[in-house]
Each structure stands twice: as C-alpha cells, then as structure tokens.
PDB file of C-alpha atoms in Angstrom:
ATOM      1  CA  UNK A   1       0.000   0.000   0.000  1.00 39.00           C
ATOM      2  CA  UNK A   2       3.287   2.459   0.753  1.00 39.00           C
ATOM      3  CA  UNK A   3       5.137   3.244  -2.171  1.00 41.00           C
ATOM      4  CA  UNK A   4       8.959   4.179  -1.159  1.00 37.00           C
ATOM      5  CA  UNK A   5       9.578   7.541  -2.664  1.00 37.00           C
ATOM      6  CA  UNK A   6      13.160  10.047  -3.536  1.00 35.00           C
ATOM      7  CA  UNK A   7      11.105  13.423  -4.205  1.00 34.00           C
ATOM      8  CA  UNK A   8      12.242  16.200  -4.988  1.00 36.00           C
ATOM      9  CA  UNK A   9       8.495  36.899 -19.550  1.00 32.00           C
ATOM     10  CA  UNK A  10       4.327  44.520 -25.935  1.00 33.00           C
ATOM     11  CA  UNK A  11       6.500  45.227 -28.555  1.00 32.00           C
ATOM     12  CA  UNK A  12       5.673  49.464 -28.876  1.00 37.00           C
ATOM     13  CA  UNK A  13       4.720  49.964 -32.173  1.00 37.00           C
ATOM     14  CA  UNK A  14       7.034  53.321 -33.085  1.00 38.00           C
ATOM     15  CA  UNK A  15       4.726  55.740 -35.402  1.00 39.00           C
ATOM     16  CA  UNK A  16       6.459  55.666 -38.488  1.00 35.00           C
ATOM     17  CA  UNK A  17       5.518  59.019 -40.667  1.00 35.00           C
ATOM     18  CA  UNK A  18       4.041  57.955 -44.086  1.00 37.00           C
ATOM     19  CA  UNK A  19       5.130  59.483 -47.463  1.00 36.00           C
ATOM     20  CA  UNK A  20       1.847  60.659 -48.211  1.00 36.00           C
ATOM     21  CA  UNK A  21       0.877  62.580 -44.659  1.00 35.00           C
ATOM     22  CA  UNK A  22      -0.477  66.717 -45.006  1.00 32.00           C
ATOM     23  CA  UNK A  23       2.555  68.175 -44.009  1.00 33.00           C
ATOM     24  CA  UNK A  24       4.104  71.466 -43.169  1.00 36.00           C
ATOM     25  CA  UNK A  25       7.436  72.283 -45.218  1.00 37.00           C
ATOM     26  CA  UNK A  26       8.485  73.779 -41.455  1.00 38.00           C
ATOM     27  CA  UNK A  27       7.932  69.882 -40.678  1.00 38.00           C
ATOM     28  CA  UNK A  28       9.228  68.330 -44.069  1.00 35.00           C
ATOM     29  CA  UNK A  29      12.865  68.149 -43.609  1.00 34.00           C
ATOM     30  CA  UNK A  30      12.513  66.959 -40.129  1.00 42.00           C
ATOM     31  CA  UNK A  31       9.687  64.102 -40.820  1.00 34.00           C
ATOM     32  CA  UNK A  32      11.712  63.153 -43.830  1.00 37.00           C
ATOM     33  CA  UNK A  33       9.064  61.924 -45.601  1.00 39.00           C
ATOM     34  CA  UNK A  34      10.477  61.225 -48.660  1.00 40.00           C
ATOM     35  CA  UNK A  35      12.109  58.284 -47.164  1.00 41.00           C
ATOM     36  CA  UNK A  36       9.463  56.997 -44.818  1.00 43.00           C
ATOM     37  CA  UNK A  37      11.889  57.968 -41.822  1.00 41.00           C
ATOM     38  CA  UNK A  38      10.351  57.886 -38.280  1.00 41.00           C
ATOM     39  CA  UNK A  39       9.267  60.981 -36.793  1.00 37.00           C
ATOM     40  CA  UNK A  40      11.387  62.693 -33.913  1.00 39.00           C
ATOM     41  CA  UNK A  41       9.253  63.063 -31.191  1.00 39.00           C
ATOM     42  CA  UNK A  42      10.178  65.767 -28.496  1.00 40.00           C
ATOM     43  CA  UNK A  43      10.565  65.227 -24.692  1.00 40.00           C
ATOM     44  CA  UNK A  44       6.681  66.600 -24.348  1.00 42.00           C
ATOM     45  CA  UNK A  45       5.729  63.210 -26.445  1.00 42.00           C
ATOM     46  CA  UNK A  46       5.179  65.966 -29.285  1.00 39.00           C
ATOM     47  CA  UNK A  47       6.372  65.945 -33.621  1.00 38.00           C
ATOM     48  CA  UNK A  48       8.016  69.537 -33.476  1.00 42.00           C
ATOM     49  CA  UNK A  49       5.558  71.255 -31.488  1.00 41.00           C
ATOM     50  CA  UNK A  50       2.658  68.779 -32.972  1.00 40.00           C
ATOM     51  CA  UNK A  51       0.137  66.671 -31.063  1.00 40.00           C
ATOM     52  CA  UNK A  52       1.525  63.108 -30.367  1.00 41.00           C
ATOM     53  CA  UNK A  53       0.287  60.384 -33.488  1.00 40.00           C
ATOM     54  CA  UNK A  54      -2.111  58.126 -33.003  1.00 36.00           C
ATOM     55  CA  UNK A  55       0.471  55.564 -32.920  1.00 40.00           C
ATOM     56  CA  UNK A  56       2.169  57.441 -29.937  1.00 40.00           C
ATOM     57  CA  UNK A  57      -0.864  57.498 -28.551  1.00 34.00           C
ATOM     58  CA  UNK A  58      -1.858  53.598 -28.773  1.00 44.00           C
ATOM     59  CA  UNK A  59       2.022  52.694 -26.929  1.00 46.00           C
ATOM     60  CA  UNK A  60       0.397  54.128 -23.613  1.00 44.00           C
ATOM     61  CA  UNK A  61      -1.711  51.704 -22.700  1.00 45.00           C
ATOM     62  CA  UNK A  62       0.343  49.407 -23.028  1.00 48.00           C
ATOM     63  CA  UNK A  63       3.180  50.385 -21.384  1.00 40.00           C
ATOM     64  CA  UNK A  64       1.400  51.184 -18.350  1.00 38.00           C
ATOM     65  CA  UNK A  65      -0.631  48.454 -17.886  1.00 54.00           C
ATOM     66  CA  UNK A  66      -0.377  46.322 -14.508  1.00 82.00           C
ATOM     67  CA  UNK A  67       2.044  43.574 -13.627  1.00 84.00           C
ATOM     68  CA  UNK A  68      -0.820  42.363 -11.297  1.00 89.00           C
ATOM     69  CA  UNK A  69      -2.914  42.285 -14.370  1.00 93.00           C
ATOM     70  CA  UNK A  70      -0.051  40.516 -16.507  1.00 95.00           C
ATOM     71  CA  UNK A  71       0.881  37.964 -13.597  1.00 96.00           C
ATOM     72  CA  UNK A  72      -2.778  37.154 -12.993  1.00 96.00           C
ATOM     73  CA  UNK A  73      -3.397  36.727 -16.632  1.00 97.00           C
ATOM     74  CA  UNK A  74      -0.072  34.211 -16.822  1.00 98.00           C
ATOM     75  CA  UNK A  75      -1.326  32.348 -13.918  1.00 98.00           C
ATOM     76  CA  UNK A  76      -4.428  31.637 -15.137  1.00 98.00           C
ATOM     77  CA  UNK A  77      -3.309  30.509 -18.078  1.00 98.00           C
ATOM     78  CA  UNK A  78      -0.760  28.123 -16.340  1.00 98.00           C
ATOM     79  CA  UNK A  79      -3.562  26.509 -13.898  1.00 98.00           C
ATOM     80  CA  UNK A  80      -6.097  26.016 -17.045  1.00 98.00           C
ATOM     81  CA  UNK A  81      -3.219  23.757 -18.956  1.00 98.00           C
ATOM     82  CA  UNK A  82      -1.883  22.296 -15.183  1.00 98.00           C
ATOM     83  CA  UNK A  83      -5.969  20.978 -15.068  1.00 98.00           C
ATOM     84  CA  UNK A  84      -5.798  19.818 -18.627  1.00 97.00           C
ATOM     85  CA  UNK A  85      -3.003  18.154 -18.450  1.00 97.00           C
ATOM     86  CA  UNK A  86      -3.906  16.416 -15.333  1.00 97.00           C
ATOM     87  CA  UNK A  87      -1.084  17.889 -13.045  1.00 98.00           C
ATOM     88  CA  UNK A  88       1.402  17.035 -16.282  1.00 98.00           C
ATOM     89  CA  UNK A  89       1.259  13.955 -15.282  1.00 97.00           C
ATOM     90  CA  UNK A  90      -0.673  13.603 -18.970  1.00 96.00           C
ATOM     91  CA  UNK A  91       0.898  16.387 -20.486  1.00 97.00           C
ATOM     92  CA  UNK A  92       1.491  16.657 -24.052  1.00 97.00           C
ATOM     93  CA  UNK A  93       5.252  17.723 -25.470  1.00 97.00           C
ATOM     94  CA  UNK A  94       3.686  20.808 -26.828  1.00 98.00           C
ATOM     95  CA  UNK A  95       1.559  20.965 -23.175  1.00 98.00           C
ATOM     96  CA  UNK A  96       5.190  21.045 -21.564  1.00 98.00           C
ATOM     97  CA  UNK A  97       6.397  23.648 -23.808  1.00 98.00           C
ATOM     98  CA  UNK A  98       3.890  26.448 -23.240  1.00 98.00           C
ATOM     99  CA  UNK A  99       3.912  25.595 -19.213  1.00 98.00           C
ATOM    100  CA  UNK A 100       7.558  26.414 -19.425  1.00 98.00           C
ATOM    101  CA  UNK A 101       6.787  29.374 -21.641  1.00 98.00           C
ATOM    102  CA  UNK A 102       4.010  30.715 -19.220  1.00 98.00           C
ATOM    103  CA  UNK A 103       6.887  30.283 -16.062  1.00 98.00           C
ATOM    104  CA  UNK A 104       9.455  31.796 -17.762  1.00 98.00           C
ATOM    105  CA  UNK A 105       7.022  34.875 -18.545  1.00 98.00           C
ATOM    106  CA  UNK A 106       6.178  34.559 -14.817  1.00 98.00           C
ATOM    107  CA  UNK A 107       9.375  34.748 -13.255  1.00 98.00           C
ATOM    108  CA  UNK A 108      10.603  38.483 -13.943  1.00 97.00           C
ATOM    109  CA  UNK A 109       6.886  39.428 -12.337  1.00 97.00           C
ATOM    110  CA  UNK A 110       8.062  37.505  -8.894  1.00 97.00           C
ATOM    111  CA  UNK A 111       7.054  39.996  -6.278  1.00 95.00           C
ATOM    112  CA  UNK A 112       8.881  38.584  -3.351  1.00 97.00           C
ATOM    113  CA  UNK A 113      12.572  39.625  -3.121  1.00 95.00           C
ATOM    114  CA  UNK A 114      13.561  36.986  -0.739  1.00 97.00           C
ATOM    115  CA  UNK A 115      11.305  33.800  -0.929  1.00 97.00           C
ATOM    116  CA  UNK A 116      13.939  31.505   0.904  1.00 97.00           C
ATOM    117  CA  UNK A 117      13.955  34.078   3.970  1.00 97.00           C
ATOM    118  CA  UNK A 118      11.656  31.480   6.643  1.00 97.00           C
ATOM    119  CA  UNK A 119      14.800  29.110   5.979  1.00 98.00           C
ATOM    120  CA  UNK A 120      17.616  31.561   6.737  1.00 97.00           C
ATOM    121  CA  UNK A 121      19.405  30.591   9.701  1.00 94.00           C
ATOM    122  CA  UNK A 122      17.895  32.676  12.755  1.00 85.00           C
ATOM    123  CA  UNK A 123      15.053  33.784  10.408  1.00 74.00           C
ATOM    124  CA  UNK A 124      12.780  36.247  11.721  1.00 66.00           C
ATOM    125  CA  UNK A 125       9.394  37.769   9.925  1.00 57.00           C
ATOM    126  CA  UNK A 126       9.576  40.111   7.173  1.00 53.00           C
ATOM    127  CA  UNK A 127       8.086  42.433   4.902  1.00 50.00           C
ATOM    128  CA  UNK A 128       7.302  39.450   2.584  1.00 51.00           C
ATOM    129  CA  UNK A 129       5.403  37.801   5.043  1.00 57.00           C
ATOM    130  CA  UNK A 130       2.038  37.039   3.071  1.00 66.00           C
ATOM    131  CA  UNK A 131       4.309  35.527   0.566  1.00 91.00           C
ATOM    132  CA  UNK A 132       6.064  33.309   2.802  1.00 95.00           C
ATOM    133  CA  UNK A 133       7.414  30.435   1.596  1.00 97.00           C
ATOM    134  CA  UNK A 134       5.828  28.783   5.256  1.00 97.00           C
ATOM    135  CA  UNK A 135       3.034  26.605   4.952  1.00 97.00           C
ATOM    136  CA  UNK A 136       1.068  23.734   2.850  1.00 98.00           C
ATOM    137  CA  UNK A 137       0.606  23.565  -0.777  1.00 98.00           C
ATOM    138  CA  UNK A 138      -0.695  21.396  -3.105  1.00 98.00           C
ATOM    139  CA  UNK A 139       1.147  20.308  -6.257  1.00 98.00           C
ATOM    140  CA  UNK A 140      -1.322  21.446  -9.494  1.00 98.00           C
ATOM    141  CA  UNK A 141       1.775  20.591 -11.961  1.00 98.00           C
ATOM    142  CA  UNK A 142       4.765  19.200 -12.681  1.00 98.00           C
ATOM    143  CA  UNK A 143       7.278  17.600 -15.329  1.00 98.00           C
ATOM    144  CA  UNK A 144       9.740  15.855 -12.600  1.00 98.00           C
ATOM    145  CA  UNK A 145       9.980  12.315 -14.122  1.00 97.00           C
ATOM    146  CA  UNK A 146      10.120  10.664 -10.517  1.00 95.00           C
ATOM    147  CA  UNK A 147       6.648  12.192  -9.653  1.00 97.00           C
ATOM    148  CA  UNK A 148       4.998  11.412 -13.031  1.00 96.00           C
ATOM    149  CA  UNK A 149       6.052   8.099 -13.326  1.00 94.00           C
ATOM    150  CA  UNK A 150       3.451   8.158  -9.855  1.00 95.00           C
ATOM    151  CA  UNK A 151       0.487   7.843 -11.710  1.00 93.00           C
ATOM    152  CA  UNK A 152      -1.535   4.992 -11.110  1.00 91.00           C
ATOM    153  CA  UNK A 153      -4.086   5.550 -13.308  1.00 86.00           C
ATOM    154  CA  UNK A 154      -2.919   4.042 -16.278  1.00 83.00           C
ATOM    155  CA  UNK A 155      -1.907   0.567 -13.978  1.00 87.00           C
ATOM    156  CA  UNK A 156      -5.296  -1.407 -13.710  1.00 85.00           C
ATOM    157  CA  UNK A 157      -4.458  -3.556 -10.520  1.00 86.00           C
ATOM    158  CA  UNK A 158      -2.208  -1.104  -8.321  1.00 89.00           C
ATOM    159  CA  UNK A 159      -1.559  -1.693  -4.483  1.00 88.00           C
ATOM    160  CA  UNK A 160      -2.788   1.920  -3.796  1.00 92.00           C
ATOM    161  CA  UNK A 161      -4.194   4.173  -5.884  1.00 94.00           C
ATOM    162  CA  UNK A 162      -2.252   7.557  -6.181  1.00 96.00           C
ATOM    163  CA  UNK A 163      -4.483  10.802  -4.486  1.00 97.00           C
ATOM    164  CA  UNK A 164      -2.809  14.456  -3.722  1.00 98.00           C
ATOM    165  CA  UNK A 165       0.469  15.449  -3.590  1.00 98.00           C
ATOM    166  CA  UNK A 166       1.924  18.463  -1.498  1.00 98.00           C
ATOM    167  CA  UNK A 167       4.173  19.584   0.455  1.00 98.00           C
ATOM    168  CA  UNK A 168       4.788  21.128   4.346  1.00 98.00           C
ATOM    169  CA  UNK A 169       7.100  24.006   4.956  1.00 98.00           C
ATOM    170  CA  UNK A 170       7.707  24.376   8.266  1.00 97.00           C
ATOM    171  CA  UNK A 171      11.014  25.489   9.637  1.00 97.00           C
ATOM    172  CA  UNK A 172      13.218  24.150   9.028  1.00 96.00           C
ATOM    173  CA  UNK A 173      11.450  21.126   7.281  1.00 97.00           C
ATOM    174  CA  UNK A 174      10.178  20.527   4.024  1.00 98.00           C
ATOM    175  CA  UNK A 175       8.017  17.670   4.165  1.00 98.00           C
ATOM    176  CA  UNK A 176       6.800  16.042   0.836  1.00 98.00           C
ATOM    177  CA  UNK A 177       3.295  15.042   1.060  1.00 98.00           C
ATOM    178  CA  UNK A 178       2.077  11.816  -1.028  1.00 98.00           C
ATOM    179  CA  UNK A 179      -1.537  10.684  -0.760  1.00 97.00           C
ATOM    180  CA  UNK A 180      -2.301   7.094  -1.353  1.00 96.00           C
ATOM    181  CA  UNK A 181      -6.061   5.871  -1.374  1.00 93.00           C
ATOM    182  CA  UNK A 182      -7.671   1.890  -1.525  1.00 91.00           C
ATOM    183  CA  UNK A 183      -7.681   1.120  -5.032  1.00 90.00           C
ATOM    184  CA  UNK A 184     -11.281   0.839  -6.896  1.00 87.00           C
ATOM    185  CA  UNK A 185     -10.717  -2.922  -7.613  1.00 88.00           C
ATOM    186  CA  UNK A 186     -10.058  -3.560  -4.321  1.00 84.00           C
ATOM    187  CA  UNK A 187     -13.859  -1.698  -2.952  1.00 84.00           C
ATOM    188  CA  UNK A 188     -14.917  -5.564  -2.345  1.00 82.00           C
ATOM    189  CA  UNK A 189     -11.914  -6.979  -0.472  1.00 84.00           C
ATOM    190  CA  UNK A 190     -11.933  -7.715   3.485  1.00 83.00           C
ATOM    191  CA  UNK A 191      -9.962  -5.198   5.448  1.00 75.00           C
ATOM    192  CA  UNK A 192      -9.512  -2.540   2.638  1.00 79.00           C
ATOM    193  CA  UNK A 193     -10.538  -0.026   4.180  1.00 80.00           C
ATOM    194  CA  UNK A 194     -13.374   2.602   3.337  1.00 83.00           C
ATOM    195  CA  UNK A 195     -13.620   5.242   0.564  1.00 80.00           C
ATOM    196  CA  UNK A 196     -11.924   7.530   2.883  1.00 84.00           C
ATOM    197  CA  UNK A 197      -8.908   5.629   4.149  1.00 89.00           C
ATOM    198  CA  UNK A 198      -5.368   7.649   3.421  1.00 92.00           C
ATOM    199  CA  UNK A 199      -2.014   6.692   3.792  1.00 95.00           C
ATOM    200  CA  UNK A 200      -0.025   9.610   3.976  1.00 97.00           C
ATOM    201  CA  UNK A 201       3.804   9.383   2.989  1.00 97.00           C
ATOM    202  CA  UNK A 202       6.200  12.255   3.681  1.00 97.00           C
ATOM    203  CA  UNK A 203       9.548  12.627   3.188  1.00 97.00           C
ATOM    204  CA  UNK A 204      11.541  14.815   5.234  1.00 98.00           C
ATOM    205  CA  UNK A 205      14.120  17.268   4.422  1.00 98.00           C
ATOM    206  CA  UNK A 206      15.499  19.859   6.961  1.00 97.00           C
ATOM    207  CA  UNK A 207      15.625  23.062   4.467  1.00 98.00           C
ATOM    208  CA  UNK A 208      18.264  26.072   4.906  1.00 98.00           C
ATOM    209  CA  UNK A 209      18.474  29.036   2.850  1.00 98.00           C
ATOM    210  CA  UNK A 210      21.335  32.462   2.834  1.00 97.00           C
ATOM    211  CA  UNK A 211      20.258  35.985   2.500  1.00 97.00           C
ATOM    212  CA  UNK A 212      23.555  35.947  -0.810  1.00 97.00           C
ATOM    213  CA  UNK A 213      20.944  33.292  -2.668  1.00 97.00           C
ATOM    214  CA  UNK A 214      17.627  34.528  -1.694  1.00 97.00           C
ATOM    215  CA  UNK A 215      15.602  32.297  -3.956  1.00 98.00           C
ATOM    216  CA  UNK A 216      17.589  29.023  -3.449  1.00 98.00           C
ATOM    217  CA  UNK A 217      16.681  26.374  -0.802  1.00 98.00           C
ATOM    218  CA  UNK A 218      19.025  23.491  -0.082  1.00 98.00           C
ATOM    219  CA  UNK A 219      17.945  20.337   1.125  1.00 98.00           C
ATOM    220  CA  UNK A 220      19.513  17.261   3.356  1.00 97.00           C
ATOM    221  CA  UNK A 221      17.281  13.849   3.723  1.00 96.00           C
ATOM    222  CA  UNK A 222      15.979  14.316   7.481  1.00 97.00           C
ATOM    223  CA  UNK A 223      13.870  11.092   7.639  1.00 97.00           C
ATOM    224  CA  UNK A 224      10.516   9.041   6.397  1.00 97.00           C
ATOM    225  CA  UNK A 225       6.992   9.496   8.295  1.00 97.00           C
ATOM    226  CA  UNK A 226       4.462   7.599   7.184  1.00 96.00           C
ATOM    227  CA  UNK A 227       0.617   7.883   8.855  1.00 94.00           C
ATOM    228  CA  UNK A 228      -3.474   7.253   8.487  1.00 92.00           C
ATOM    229  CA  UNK A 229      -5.388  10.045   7.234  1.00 82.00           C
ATOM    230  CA  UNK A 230      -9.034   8.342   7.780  1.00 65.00           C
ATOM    231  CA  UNK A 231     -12.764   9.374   8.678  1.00 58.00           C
ATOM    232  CA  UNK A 232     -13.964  10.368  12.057  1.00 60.00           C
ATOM    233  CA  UNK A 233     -12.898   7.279  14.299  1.00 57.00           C
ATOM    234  CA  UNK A 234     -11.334   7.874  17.157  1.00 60.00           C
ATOM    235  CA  UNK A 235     -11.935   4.460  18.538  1.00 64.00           C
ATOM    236  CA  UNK A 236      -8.325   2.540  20.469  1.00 68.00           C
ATOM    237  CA  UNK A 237      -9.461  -0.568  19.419  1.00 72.00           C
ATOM    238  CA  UNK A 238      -7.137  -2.074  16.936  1.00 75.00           C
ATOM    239  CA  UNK A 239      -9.574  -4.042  15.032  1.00 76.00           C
ATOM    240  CA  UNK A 240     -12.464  -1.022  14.872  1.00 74.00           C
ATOM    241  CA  UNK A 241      -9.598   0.507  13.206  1.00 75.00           C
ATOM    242  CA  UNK A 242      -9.163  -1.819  10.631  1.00 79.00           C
ATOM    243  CA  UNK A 243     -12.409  -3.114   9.856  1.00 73.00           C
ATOM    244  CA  UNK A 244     -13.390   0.835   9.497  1.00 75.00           C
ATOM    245  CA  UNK A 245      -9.584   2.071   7.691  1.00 79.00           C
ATOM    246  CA  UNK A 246      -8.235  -1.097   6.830  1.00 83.00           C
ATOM    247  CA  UNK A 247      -5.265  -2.982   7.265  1.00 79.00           C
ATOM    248  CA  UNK A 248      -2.640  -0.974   6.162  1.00 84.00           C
ATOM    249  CA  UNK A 249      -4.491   2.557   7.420  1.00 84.00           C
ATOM    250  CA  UNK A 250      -5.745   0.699  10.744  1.00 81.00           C
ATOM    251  CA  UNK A 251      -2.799  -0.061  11.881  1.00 83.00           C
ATOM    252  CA  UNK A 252      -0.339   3.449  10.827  1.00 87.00           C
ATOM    253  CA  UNK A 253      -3.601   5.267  12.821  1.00 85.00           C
ATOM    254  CA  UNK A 254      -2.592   3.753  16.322  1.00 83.00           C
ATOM    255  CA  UNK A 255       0.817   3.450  15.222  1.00 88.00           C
ATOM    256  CA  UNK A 256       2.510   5.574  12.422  1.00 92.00           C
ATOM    257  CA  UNK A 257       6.370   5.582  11.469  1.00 94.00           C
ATOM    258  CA  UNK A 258       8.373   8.541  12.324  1.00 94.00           C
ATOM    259  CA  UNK A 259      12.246   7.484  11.139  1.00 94.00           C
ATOM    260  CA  UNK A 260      14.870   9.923  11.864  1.00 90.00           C
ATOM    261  CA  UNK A 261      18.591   9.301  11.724  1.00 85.00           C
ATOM    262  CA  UNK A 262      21.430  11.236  12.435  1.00 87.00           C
ATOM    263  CA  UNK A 263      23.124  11.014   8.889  1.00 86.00           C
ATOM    264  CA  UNK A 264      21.745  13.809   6.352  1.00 91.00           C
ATOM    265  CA  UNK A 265      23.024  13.054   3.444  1.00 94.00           C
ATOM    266  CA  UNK A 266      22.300  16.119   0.659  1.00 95.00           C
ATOM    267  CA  UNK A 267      19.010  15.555  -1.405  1.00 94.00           C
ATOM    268  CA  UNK A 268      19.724  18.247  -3.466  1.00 95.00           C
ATOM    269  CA  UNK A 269      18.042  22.177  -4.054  1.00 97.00           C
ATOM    270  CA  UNK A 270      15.394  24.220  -5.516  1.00 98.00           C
ATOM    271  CA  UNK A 271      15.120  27.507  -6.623  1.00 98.00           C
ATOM    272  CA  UNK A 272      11.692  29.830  -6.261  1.00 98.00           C
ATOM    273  CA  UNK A 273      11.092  31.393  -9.506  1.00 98.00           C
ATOM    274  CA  UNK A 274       7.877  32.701  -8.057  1.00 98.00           C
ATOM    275  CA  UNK A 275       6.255  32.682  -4.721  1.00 98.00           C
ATOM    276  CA  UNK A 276       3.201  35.304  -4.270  1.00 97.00           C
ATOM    277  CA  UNK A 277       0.039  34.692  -1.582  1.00 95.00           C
ATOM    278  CA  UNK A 278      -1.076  31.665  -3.634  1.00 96.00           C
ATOM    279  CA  UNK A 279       1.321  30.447  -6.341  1.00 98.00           C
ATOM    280  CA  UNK A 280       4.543  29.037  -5.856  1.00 98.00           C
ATOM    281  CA  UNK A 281       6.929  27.993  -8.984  1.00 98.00           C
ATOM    282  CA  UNK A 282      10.142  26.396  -8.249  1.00 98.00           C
ATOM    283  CA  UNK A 283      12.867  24.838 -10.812  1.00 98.00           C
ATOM    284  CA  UNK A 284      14.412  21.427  -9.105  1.00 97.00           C
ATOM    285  CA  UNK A 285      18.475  21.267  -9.374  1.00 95.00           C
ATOM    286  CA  UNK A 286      17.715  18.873 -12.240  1.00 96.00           C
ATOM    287  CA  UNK A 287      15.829  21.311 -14.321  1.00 97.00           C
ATOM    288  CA  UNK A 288      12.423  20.137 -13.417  1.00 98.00           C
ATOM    289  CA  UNK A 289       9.560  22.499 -12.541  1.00 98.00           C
ATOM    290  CA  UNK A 290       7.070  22.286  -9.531  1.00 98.00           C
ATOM    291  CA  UNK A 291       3.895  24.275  -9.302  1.00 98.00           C
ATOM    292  CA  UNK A 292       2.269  24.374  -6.118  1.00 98.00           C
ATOM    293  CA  UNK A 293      -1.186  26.482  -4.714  1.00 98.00           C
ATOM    294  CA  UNK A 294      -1.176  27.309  -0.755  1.00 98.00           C
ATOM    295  CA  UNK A 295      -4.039  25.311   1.109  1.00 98.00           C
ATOM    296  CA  UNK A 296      -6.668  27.972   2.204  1.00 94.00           C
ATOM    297  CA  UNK A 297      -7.187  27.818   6.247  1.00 93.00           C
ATOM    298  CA  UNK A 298      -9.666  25.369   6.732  1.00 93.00           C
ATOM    299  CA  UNK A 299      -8.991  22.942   3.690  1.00 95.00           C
ATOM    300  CA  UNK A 300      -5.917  21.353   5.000  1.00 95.00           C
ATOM    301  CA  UNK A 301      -5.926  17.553   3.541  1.00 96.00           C
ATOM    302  CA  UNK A 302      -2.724  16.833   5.900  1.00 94.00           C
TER     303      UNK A 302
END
C-alpha cells in the first residue's frame, strides 16, 4: 500500500511618418518623408511642437498596464493547462512547452525579493510575510519524471491508488506530502478499508536558505513518516480501526512511522522562480519544474 519515494516573460509599435501625410514644409525636412523615416518626437511626447500620433498614442496603454494584471493573466493561463493536463502527469510535449513558456514569462513578475527568507538561519518575519514560503501547498503541476512516473491511473491492478500530492514548509522542514487511497478494484476486499482511508507518505528534508541566494533552498534527507489520514474514528481498538480504515491505514492510525537518523546526506536544491500569496513555482536542481497552490485555512488535507 506504501510506495517508497526520492522526491524532490508589448513590442511598442514606433509611429512611423508615411510618405503621403499633409505636411508642413516647417515639418518636411525633419519628418523626412520622402524616405518613410520615423518621426522625432520631443521630450513633451510631441512631432516639433505637434500633437503626439495616433500611434504614440496607442504605446500608452500598453506600457502602463499592470504587472498584477499581466501575472494574474499568466497564472491563469498556467492553472487552465496544469488541469488539462492532469497535473502534467498527462501532459502533451507541446503541453510542456507552453507551461515552461508561461513560467518563464512569470518569473521576472516575482514579487517577493527573498522567498527563501523562513529558511535563513535565525530567520525572523519580514516584509514578505504574506508571501512566505511557510506553509502547505498542493502540487497542481509538474514535469519531474520521478513524480509522473506516480500515476496509477494508467496501472489497472495497483496496491494503492495515487491521491494528492503536497508539500509542508515548516522550519526548518520541508516535508513532501504523497496521498495514497484503496484502489477501486479492491472496494470488495476484506480489510480494505473505506472510501476515505489515506495513507499519507512524507519525506523529510530539513531546508536552509542564505540571504547571498535569496531564492535558493538546499535540502539534506531528514527522515521518512508515514501515517493514516481516515474518517472520524477515534476508537483505540485495533480491530475497529481496521475493519473501518483497513489494514494498512488501521494499523499506521494507532501506530505511524516517524524514522529519523542522524546522517543527512544532501538531497539536493530548488530555486523559487515565483512565490506570491497563492502560487509558488520552483525549478528542481535537475531542471524540473514544480507548481504548487497554498491550502486555504480550513482545507488542510494533511
């Protein structure tokens, strides 16, 4: 029923003066029509003393219009193909392509300077608080091979059938959150548990962070918990558990696995391309991207 797992950017249009324009001959040499030369506008936004053009006029817009409005624009975009694509774990080559295209647009509109802070050593709170790194998130996409290859949809007779992923930041832990639910095949088998029997597999980094490389986190392999995420029992009886959760679930509910050695061996790093109040985008060490959404107060699944 446990799986063992090692997780881990308006091009101004310039008004270009046409041959043919009502001109003045104060204004002819300088427009140089006769070679369809662009205009030289003064530092009022004004052709010698004229009114701006029309094609002056249209750059404005666009040059002032919001990064909120850009970013939230991008992210919808990105969530609509993460849904499509089933988290990537379905994704297409050409799906893969415009997720990277929609992060790397993204990225420049980051509006937390240091995203790593919570993991700097002696952190304390800053400005950037509401965009704290801190908390739990759910993974909407990714293209990491070793979380893909997950999928147990495509596998008609798997041990457990794969639910949420996420992830726990609390410092100065990562956790990575899997989700593992009773198969449908097995709905009919003694002790398998109910429709709302979890296993929940985390694997435990202890995250640190510098104020040089505000955006990258390093990680070191802390240890392995895995526990029951069931229905409303609260019974100590060891077989109400299981004949309500199931083997597996009964028993990690009155007695889950919390392993923790003292080696920490380096499980590699991530860097936060962007991190605002509900996105986060990171790129793995291997190239790999991870989008995750915060879990609202109240919706916690872990």
């Amino acid at each position: 029923f446990v799986k063992t797992l090692a997780f881990t950017a308006v091009i101004p249009r310039h008004g270009v003066a046409q041959q043919n324009a009502i001109i003045t001959s104060q204004t002819a040499l300088e427009l140089a029509a006769s070679n369809g030369s662009n205009a030289e506008e003064n530092s009022n936004g004004k052709v010698n003393g004229m009114a701006p053009t029309t094609a002056a006029l249209d750059d404005e817009p666009a040059a002032s219009a919001p990064l909120e409005t850009k970013a939230a624009n991008l992210k919808q975009k990105l969530l609509t193909l993460a849904e499509q694509s089933n988290r990537g774990f379905q994704a297409t080559r050409q799906e893969r392509e415009q997720v990277k295209e929609l992060i790397l647009q993204l990225a420049p509109l980051n509006p937390t300077a240091q995203p790593a802070a919570p993991y700097y050593d002696g952190a304390t709170k800053t400005k950037d608080d509401n965009c704290t790194l801190a908390g739990k998130w759910t993974l909407v996409y990714t293209d990491a091979p070793d979380i893909t290859g997950l999928d147990t949809s495509r596998v008609p007779f798997s041990t457990a059938e794969l639910g949420r992923i996420g992830q726990e930041c609390a410092p100065p832990y990562i956790k990575n959150v899997i989700e593992w639910k009773r198969p449908e095949w097995a709905r009919n088998l003694p002790f398998s548990g109910s429709d709302e029997s979890r296993v929940l597999q985390k694997v435990v980094t202890s995250a640190s962070a510098t104020p040089e490389k505000p955006r990258i986190v390093n990680l070191k392999v802390a240890g392995l918990e895995v526990e029951a995420k069931s229905s409303e029992n609260t019974s100590s009886d060891v077989t109400s558990r299981i004949q309500k959760d199931g083997l597996i679930a009964g028993l990690l509910s009155m007695n889950p696995i919390d392993l923790k050695g003292p080696l920490n061996p380096p499980f590699g790093q991530f860097e936060v391309l962007y991190l605002d109040d509900d996105l986060r985008i990171i790129k793995t060490y291997q190239n790999y991207f991870a989008v995750n959404q915060r879990i609202k107060e109240g919706e916690e699944w872990f």
